[in-house]
Tab-separated table of C-alpha atoms in Angstrom:
chain	number	residue	atom	x	y	z
A	1	UNK	CA	-10.113	43.972	8.494
A	2	UNK	CA	-11.373	44.263	5.020
A	3	UNK	CA	-8.801	42.448	2.784
A	4	UNK	CA	-8.821	39.657	5.601
A	5	UNK	CA	-12.572	39.345	4.781
A	6	UNK	CA	-12.124	39.644	1.627
A	7	UNK	CA	-9.502	36.495	1.650
A	8	UNK	CA	-11.978	34.410	3.514
A	9	UNK	CA	-15.211	35.372	1.162
A	10	UNK	CA	-12.966	34.228	-1.729
A	11	UNK	CA	-12.122	31.098	-1.009
A	12	UNK	CA	-15.555	30.157	0.179
A	13	UNK	CA	-17.353	32.445	-2.347
A	14	UNK	CA	-15.522	31.035	-5.695
A	15	UNK	CA	-16.761	27.743	-4.938
A	16	UNK	CA	-20.235	29.062	-3.338
A	17	UNK	CA	-21.290	31.604	-5.512
A	18	UNK	CA	-24.436	33.886	-4.108
A	19	UNK	CA	-27.724	33.479	-5.517
A	20	UNK	CA	-30.004	36.387	-6.270
A	21	UNK	CA	-34.136	35.918	-4.754
A	22	UNK	CA	-35.607	36.651	-7.738
A	23	UNK	CA	-34.136	33.606	-8.887
A	24	UNK	CA	-35.119	34.028	-12.549
A	25	UNK	CA	-31.476	33.621	-12.837
A	26	UNK	CA	-28.393	32.750	-10.765
A	27	UNK	CA	-25.812	35.456	-10.390
A	28	UNK	CA	-22.522	35.887	-8.924
A	29	UNK	CA	-21.784	38.145	-5.888
A	30	UNK	CA	-17.625	38.935	-5.872
A	31	UNK	CA	-17.654	42.295	-6.668
A	32	UNK	CA	-16.601	43.317	-2.813
A	33	UNK	CA	-13.366	41.259	-3.704
A	34	UNK	CA	-12.504	41.569	-7.204
A	35	UNK	CA	-9.636	43.494	-6.610
A	36	UNK	CA	-8.172	40.523	-4.190
A	37	UNK	CA	-5.136	38.939	-4.725
A	38	UNK	CA	-4.681	35.237	-5.340
A	39	UNK	CA	-5.465	32.511	-2.352
A	40	UNK	CA	-3.051	32.095	0.023
A	41	UNK	CA	-0.585	28.989	-0.520
A	42	UNK	CA	-1.821	25.814	1.472
A	43	UNK	CA	-0.016	25.362	4.436
A	44	UNK	CA	2.542	22.692	3.685
A	45	UNK	CA	1.822	19.416	5.901
A	46	UNK	CA	3.952	19.231	9.156
A	47	UNK	CA	5.784	15.858	10.193
A	48	UNK	CA	3.392	14.161	13.192
A	49	UNK	CA	3.769	11.094	15.014
A	50	UNK	CA	1.614	8.500	13.324
A	51	UNK	CA	-0.891	7.233	15.953
A	52	UNK	CA	-3.649	5.192	13.980
A	53	UNK	CA	-3.260	2.877	11.306
A	54	UNK	CA	-5.176	3.588	8.235
A	55	UNK	CA	-7.013	0.615	6.215
A	56	UNK	CA	-9.148	0.834	3.058
A	57	UNK	CA	-11.962	-1.387	3.578
A	58	UNK	CA	-13.535	-0.914	-0.201
A	59	UNK	CA	-14.074	1.211	-2.545
A	60	UNK	CA	-16.483	2.588	-6.052
A	61	UNK	CA	-17.076	4.978	-8.439
A	62	UNK	CA	-20.043	7.733	-8.575
A	63	UNK	CA	-19.406	10.045	-11.230
A	64	UNK	CA	-18.008	13.800	-10.663
A	65	UNK	CA	-19.152	15.149	-7.513
A	66	UNK	CA	-19.228	19.028	-6.650
A	67	UNK	CA	-21.045	21.289	-3.706
A	68	UNK	CA	-23.781	21.236	-2.303
A	69	UNK	CA	-24.066	17.324	-3.081
A	70	UNK	CA	-23.969	15.425	0.118
A	71	UNK	CA	-24.239	11.964	0.877
A	72	UNK	CA	-26.979	9.970	2.946
A	73	UNK	CA	-26.154	7.439	5.267
A	74	UNK	CA	-29.339	5.129	6.271
A	75	UNK	CA	-29.076	2.023	8.455
A	76	UNK	CA	-26.827	-0.185	5.877
A	77	UNK	CA	-27.674	2.194	2.867
A	78	UNK	CA	-25.516	5.140	1.524
A	79	UNK	CA	-27.573	7.298	-1.109
A	80	UNK	CA	-24.860	8.758	-3.301
A	81	UNK	CA	-25.370	11.404	-6.251
A	82	UNK	CA	-23.278	12.450	-9.005
A	83	UNK	CA	-23.747	16.310	-10.272
A	84	UNK	CA	-24.535	14.663	-13.649
A	85	UNK	CA	-27.498	12.545	-11.961
A	86	UNK	CA	-26.336	9.370	-11.504
A	87	UNK	CA	-27.830	7.303	-8.939
A	88	UNK	CA	-26.068	4.993	-6.254
A	89	UNK	CA	-27.398	3.005	-3.706
A	90	UNK	CA	-24.245	1.144	-1.721
A	91	UNK	CA	-23.942	-1.141	1.020
A	92	UNK	CA	-21.768	0.987	3.703
A	93	UNK	CA	-20.040	-2.454	5.285
A	94	UNK	CA	-19.478	-3.701	2.257
A	95	UNK	CA	-19.544	-1.323	-0.283
A	96	UNK	CA	-21.857	-3.656	-2.741
A	97	UNK	CA	-23.929	-1.513	-5.041
A	98	UNK	CA	-27.601	-2.405	-4.364
A	99	UNK	CA	-28.927	-0.186	-7.446
A	100	UNK	CA	-27.783	2.049	-9.744
A	101	UNK	CA	-29.818	4.730	-11.802
A	102	UNK	CA	-28.980	7.567	-14.213
A	103	UNK	CA	-31.721	10.649	-14.592
A	104	UNK	CA	-29.326	12.074	-17.144
A	105	UNK	CA	-29.816	15.345	-15.855
A	106	UNK	CA	-27.692	17.801	-13.716
A	107	UNK	CA	-28.457	17.865	-10.310
A	108	UNK	CA	-28.053	21.082	-7.907
A	109	UNK	CA	-29.015	19.494	-4.340
A	110	UNK	CA	-29.302	16.073	-2.785
A	111	UNK	CA	-29.423	13.571	-1.325
A	112	UNK	CA	-32.012	12.838	0.863
A	113	UNK	CA	-33.273	9.105	1.482
A	114	UNK	CA	-35.143	7.237	4.480
A	115	UNK	CA	-33.836	4.120	3.361
A	116	UNK	CA	-36.567	3.188	0.631
A	117	UNK	CA	-37.307	6.927	-1.245
A	118	UNK	CA	-34.071	8.723	-2.561
A	119	UNK	CA	-35.005	12.394	-3.484
A	120	UNK	CA	-32.691	15.088	-5.324
A	121	UNK	CA	-33.533	18.447	-7.027
A	122	UNK	CA	-32.190	18.966	-10.641
A	123	UNK	CA	-30.911	22.379	-11.794
A	124	UNK	CA	-34.305	22.577	-13.670
A	125	UNK	CA	-35.734	22.664	-10.363
A	126	UNK	CA	-37.747	19.371	-10.398
A	127	UNK	CA	-37.626	17.381	-7.029
A	128	UNK	CA	-37.140	14.073	-8.317
A	129	UNK	CA	-38.144	10.965	-6.282
A	130	UNK	CA	-36.995	7.507	-6.895
A	131	UNK	CA	-36.927	4.176	-5.393
A	132	UNK	CA	-35.544	0.989	-6.157
A	133	UNK	CA	-33.879	2.391	-9.701
A	134	UNK	CA	-37.052	3.677	-10.862
A	135	UNK	CA	-38.683	7.397	-10.978
A	136	UNK	CA	-41.811	7.268	-8.477
A	137	UNK	CA	-42.537	11.319	-9.454
A	138	UNK	CA	-41.712	14.520	-10.070
A	139	UNK	CA	-42.287	17.908	-9.105
A	140	UNK	CA	-41.598	21.363	-10.183
A	141	UNK	CA	-40.242	23.463	-7.797
A	142	UNK	CA	-41.070	27.083	-7.430
A	143	UNK	CA	-37.616	28.109	-7.016
A	144	UNK	CA	-33.715	26.834	-7.321
A	145	UNK	CA	-32.796	24.647	-4.125
A	146	UNK	CA	-29.041	23.961	-3.063
A	147	UNK	CA	-30.623	21.730	0.166
A	148	UNK	CA	-30.357	18.215	-0.134
A	149	UNK	CA	-34.872	17.209	0.730
A	150	UNK	CA	-35.309	15.784	3.608
A	151	UNK	CA	-37.175	12.346	3.483
A	152	UNK	CA	-38.738	10.932	6.283
A	153	UNK	CA	-42.701	10.577	7.980
A	154	UNK	CA	-43.696	9.082	4.581
A	155	UNK	CA	-42.925	12.884	3.581
A	156	UNK	CA	-40.422	15.001	0.935
A	157	UNK	CA	-39.568	18.299	2.877
A	158	UNK	CA	-37.673	20.830	0.806
A	159	UNK	CA	-36.094	24.399	1.226
A	160	UNK	CA	-35.805	26.246	-1.826
A	161	UNK	CA	-33.920	29.526	-1.840
A	162	UNK	CA	-36.538	31.956	-1.961
A	163	UNK	CA	-36.255	31.006	2.139
A	164	UNK	CA	-39.838	28.538	1.245
A	165	UNK	CA	-40.553	25.333	2.872
A	166	UNK	CA	-42.449	22.859	1.248
A	167	UNK	CA	-44.022	19.163	2.214
A	168	UNK	CA	-44.522	16.310	-0.207
A	169	UNK	CA	-46.208	13.278	0.382
A	170	UNK	CA	-43.691	10.530	-0.220
A	171	UNK	CA	-45.695	8.438	-2.299
A	172	UNK	CA	-47.497	10.563	-4.722
A	173	UNK	CA	-45.699	13.903	-4.774
A	174	UNK	CA	-49.027	15.514	-3.498
A	175	UNK	CA	-48.165	18.880	-2.163
A	176	UNK	CA	-49.314	18.630	1.464
A	177	UNK	CA	-48.337	22.005	2.769
A	178	UNK	CA	-45.953	25.202	2.049
A	179	UNK	CA	-44.370	28.276	4.543
A	180	UNK	CA	-42.667	31.360	3.257
A	181	UNK	CA	-40.197	33.349	5.068
A	182	UNK	CA	-38.933	37.151	3.896
A	183	UNK	CA	-35.148	37.705	4.034
A	184	UNK	CA	-32.702	39.419	2.259
A	185	UNK	CA	-32.163	39.959	-1.241
A	186	UNK	CA	-29.367	37.460	-1.734
A	187	UNK	CA	-28.731	33.606	-0.387
A	188	UNK	CA	-25.761	31.179	-0.614
A	189	UNK	CA	-25.456	29.032	-3.297
A	190	UNK	CA	-24.715	26.434	-0.773
A	191	UNK	CA	-27.241	23.505	1.159
A	192	UNK	CA	-28.566	25.224	4.441
A	193	UNK	CA	-30.011	23.584	7.403
A	194	UNK	CA	-33.183	20.954	6.945
A	195	UNK	CA	-33.227	18.057	9.257
A	196	UNK	CA	-35.656	16.984	12.663
A	197	UNK	CA	-35.424	17.052	15.826
A	198	UNK	CA	-38.072	14.333	17.705
A	199	UNK	CA	-41.503	15.723	16.201
A	200	UNK	CA	-39.922	18.922	14.966
A	201	UNK	CA	-38.629	20.318	11.562
A	202	UNK	CA	-35.974	22.089	12.163
A	203	UNK	CA	-34.853	24.364	8.610
A	204	UNK	CA	-32.445	27.361	8.649
A	205	UNK	CA	-34.118	30.572	7.153
A	206	UNK	CA	-31.931	33.868	6.746
A	207	UNK	CA	-30.317	33.947	10.450
A	208	UNK	CA	-32.680	31.741	12.576
A	209	UNK	CA	-32.958	28.071	13.211
A	210	UNK	CA	-37.098	27.620	12.791
A	211	UNK	CA	-38.594	24.827	14.484
A	212	UNK	CA	-41.623	23.891	12.266
A	213	UNK	CA	-44.396	21.057	12.701
A	214	UNK	CA	-44.251	18.713	10.150
A	215	UNK	CA	-47.916	18.166	9.915
A	216	UNK	CA	-48.412	21.944	8.850
A	217	UNK	CA	-45.328	24.150	8.645
A	218	UNK	CA	-46.669	26.130	11.603
A	219	UNK	CA	-43.668	27.417	13.424
A	220	UNK	CA	-43.177	26.236	17.052
A	221	UNK	CA	-40.008	28.412	18.304
A	222	UNK	CA	-37.154	30.346	16.204
A	223	UNK	CA	-33.480	31.159	17.577
A	224	UNK	CA	-31.209	33.435	16.169
A	225	UNK	CA	-28.092	32.231	15.274
A	226	UNK	CA	-26.085	35.186	13.009
A	227	UNK	CA	-26.944	38.462	12.818
A	228	UNK	CA	-26.467	40.549	9.884
A	229	UNK	CA	-22.782	42.323	10.309
A	230	UNK	CA	-22.847	45.205	7.716
A	231	UNK	CA	-24.448	47.687	5.488
A	232	UNK	CA	-23.879	46.041	1.665
A	233	UNK	CA	-25.699	43.018	0.577
A	234	UNK	CA	-22.545	40.307	0.953
A	235	UNK	CA	-22.021	41.449	4.697
A	236	UNK	CA	-25.487	40.849	5.341
A	237	UNK	CA	-25.637	37.411	4.432
A	238	UNK	CA	-26.421	35.041	7.547
A	239	UNK	CA	-27.792	32.049	5.994
A	240	UNK	CA	-27.521	29.424	8.276
A	241	UNK	CA	-25.080	26.412	6.691
A	242	UNK	CA	-25.832	22.442	6.377
A	243	UNK	CA	-24.213	20.391	9.216
A	244	UNK	CA	-25.596	20.611	12.595
A	245	UNK	CA	-24.479	18.820	15.535
A	246	UNK	CA	-26.980	17.439	17.764
A	247	UNK	CA	-26.558	15.777	21.489
A	248	UNK	CA	-30.041	15.056	23.612
A	249	UNK	CA	-31.548	18.247	22.946
A	250	UNK	CA	-28.435	20.460	22.022
A	251	UNK	CA	-28.304	21.195	18.630
A	252	UNK	CA	-25.357	23.598	16.906
A	253	UNK	CA	-25.042	25.098	14.170
A	254	UNK	CA	-23.558	27.853	12.042
A	255	UNK	CA	-24.418	31.146	10.675
A	256	UNK	CA	-22.231	31.944	7.151
A	257	UNK	CA	-19.103	33.538	8.522
A	258	UNK	CA	-20.700	35.307	11.611
A	259	UNK	CA	-21.116	32.688	14.386
A	260	UNK	CA	-21.349	29.143	15.887
A	261	UNK	CA	-24.155	29.057	18.425
A	262	UNK	CA	-25.784	25.982	20.271
A	263	UNK	CA	-29.777	26.016	21.267
A	264	UNK	CA	-32.114	23.966	23.713
A	265	UNK	CA	-33.981	22.504	20.823
A	266	UNK	CA	-36.636	21.549	23.738
A	267	UNK	CA	-36.937	24.604	24.960
A	268	UNK	CA	-35.963	27.217	21.530
A	269	UNK	CA	-33.843	28.744	23.548
A	270	UNK	CA	-30.065	30.096	23.285
A	271	UNK	CA	-27.823	28.658	25.261
A	272	UNK	CA	-24.628	30.413	23.724
A	273	UNK	CA	-23.325	32.311	20.811
A	274	UNK	CA	-19.607	32.314	19.345
A	275	UNK	CA	-17.911	34.165	16.678
A	276	UNK	CA	-16.805	32.461	14.040
A	277	UNK	CA	-15.504	33.166	10.351
A	278	UNK	CA	-16.725	30.228	8.904
A	279	UNK	CA	-18.558	29.145	5.839
A	280	UNK	CA	-19.228	25.085	6.536
A	281	UNK	CA	-20.839	22.913	9.061
A	282	UNK	CA	-19.986	22.014	12.610
A	283	UNK	CA	-19.825	18.536	14.425
A	284	UNK	CA	-19.628	17.598	18.058
A	285	UNK	CA	-19.129	14.987	20.613
A	286	UNK	CA	-20.931	15.164	24.239
A	287	UNK	CA	-17.954	17.128	25.487
A	288	UNK	CA	-17.234	19.410	22.618
A	289	UNK	CA	-18.235	21.195	19.685
A	290	UNK	CA	-15.334	21.059	16.355
A	291	UNK	CA	-15.411	23.812	13.558
A	292	UNK	CA	-13.167	25.048	10.832
A	293	UNK	CA	-12.822	28.497	9.724
A	294	UNK	CA	-12.944	29.502	6.245
A	295	UNK	CA	-9.122	30.047	6.501
A	296	UNK	CA	-9.186	26.536	7.508
A	297	UNK	CA	-8.000	27.314	11.261
A	298	UNK	CA	-9.728	24.097	13.079
A	299	UNK	CA	-11.310	25.232	16.390
A	300	UNK	CA	-12.962	22.925	19.444
A	301	UNK	CA	-15.591	24.580	21.805
A	302	UNK	CA	-17.088	23.722	25.244
A	303	UNK	CA	-20.410	22.140	24.105
A	304	UNK	CA	-21.604	23.198	27.332
A	305	UNK	CA	-20.046	26.640	27.265
A	306	UNK	CA	-18.950	27.663	24.470
A	307	UNK	CA	-15.318	28.508	25.737
A	308	UNK	CA	-12.379	27.501	22.982
A	309	UNK	CA	-10.897	24.495	24.065
A	310	UNK	CA	-8.436	24.635	21.719
A	311	UNK	CA	-7.182	25.888	18.121
A	312	UNK	CA	-4.889	24.272	15.433
A	313	UNK	CA	-3.642	26.333	12.289
A	314	UNK	CA	-1.787	22.901	10.516
A	315	UNK	CA	-4.148	23.117	7.865
A	316	UNK	CA	-5.041	26.998	7.217
A	317	UNK	CA	-5.496	27.599	3.362
A	318	UNK	CA	-6.298	23.891	2.228
A	319	UNK	CA	-9.850	24.074	1.708
A	320	UNK	CA	-11.269	22.316	4.508
A	321	UNK	CA	-14.809	20.207	4.119
A	322	UNK	CA	-16.926	20.675	7.342
A	323	UNK	CA	-15.396	18.498	10.375
A	324	UNK	CA	-16.958	15.130	11.313
A	325	UNK	CA	-16.860	13.642	14.538
A	326	UNK	CA	-18.346	10.171	15.936
A	327	UNK	CA	-17.394	7.279	18.067
A	328	UNK	CA	-14.716	9.056	19.408
A	329	UNK	CA	-12.931	10.426	16.401
A	330	UNK	CA	-12.551	13.685	14.495
A	331	UNK	CA	-11.851	14.163	10.952
A	332	UNK	CA	-11.700	16.524	8.382
A	333	UNK	CA	-11.025	16.477	4.363
A	334	UNK	CA	-9.069	19.204	2.386
A	335	UNK	CA	-9.289	20.408	-1.096
A	336	UNK	CA	-5.956	18.781	-1.960
A	337	UNK	CA	-7.139	15.265	-1.600
A	338	UNK	CA	-5.999	14.456	1.855
A	339	UNK	CA	-7.939	12.922	4.743
A	340	UNK	CA	-6.985	13.938	8.486
A	341	UNK	CA	-7.218	12.174	11.729
A	342	UNK	CA	-7.464	15.012	14.605
A	343	UNK	CA	-6.868	14.621	18.161
A	344	UNK	CA	-10.007	15.673	19.727
A	345	UNK	CA	-8.180	16.353	22.994
A	346	UNK	CA	-6.048	18.888	21.243
A	347	UNK	CA	-6.118	19.016	17.867
A	348	UNK	CA	-3.019	17.387	16.713
A	349	UNK	CA	-2.783	14.875	13.683
A	350	UNK	CA	-3.180	11.312	14.577
A	351	UNK	CA	-2.916	9.859	10.839
A	352	UNK	CA	-3.564	11.179	7.531
A	353	UNK	CA	-3.634	9.553	3.933
A	354	UNK	CA	-4.510	11.517	0.327
A	355	UNK	CA	-7.587	9.404	-1.164
A	356	UNK	CA	-7.031	11.534	-4.562
A	357	UNK	CA	-5.625	14.980	-6.017
A	358	UNK	CA	-9.089	16.074	-7.158
A	359	UNK	CA	-10.323	16.956	-3.452
A	360	UNK	CA	-12.438	15.795	-1.100
A	361	UNK	CA	-15.924	16.977	-1.804
A	362	UNK	CA	-18.011	16.900	1.263
A	363	UNK	CA	-18.010	16.355	4.494
A	364	UNK	CA	-17.178	12.136	5.313
A	365	UNK	CA	-19.928	10.086	5.931
A	366	UNK	CA	-19.539	7.924	9.322
A	367	UNK	CA	-20.918	4.097	9.275
A	368	UNK	CA	-19.200	3.099	12.821
A	369	UNK	CA	-15.521	3.457	12.988
A	370	UNK	CA	-15.334	3.488	9.184
A	371	UNK	CA	-15.637	6.623	7.413
A	372	UNK	CA	-16.969	6.872	3.926
A	373	UNK	CA	-14.800	9.474	2.001
A	374	UNK	CA	-16.354	10.931	-1.396
A	375	UNK	CA	-14.160	13.113	-3.856
A	376	UNK	CA	-14.294	15.465	-6.475
A	377	UNK	CA	-14.136	13.033	-8.788
A	378	UNK	CA	-16.384	10.520	-7.441
A	379	UNK	CA	-13.860	8.224	-6.377
A	380	UNK	CA	-15.733	6.846	-3.103
A	381	UNK	CA	-13.755	5.154	-0.640
A	382	UNK	CA	-14.686	3.380	3.435
A	383	UNK	CA	-11.399	3.725	5.760
A	384	UNK	CA	-11.068	2.563	8.908
A	385	UNK	CA	-8.156	3.808	11.405
A	386	UNK	CA	-7.403	1.884	14.528
């Protein structure tokens, strides 16, 4: 119903504003929920039988972090960026800082890295690429961007908010090609999908997952992930959100507040779609796909057929990050600064710890059995549960 929808939208849109595709300026669009009451009270954490012992391996500080910034791991090197433009490369095993560099400008998206180059996007629409704590090159983009650049194959790929995909030479910043799609007048001020699968560039464009030739941007296949749900501009938002799950040739993704879909990335075909009202990405294992609804309900789907395996309401209204699954573990952070280990078979809590009260800023980054957690205050901690 409209009231329930507004509750869910208010939780997401207060932090993930909607931007006009004209891009001369950024506008907020919360009018549809202007009369919505305060957000529901976060569900209190219940008692549980602790089955894992959590230990802190290392910690460091990067500076305030806000969405849609993310961290990226390449080998043993973890690339970090703060909202005010502080960049850092850290050894994920020891927490030792390799280098740190201050851009002294606010960031709108990042960070992307191939282990050598590190790219971010500033709020003044500049794509900046850095190596060894030195700026290699800067390029002015034609529009805002909220999606971390993809640095791969000697190139830097960018998805701007006017639904343009641009490829640059990683060494010089020379523009190689550009492809643009038309779409609805609004887009999310939230990271979209820009990743790779074999020799394909996978991009979220409106409600479609598109595979492009990375050499020239030519479309190889595209699959509908989400379709418009209504008649007004907000209800038509079906942008794909950052955080995909890939196992072998199966790639699963979420369309904002609409659906979760798994596709065969080899054939470019839809395997299954399930309605799902969430605004954060998904993660998964060989057997299951995991996601969080906008109200904080955790859901597990059968990866092969999309059947619901379990649902948990233990963390409702706690402002969850996208869940992350790796090495047999499932974890999720919340807006109150707690980090939770979840049983992949039933959704029960196995362990939890509070990092700090500022809240978890982004999905945790796995490094083997270690999880690197970044809070909104910029605290970076490596945790392991055995």
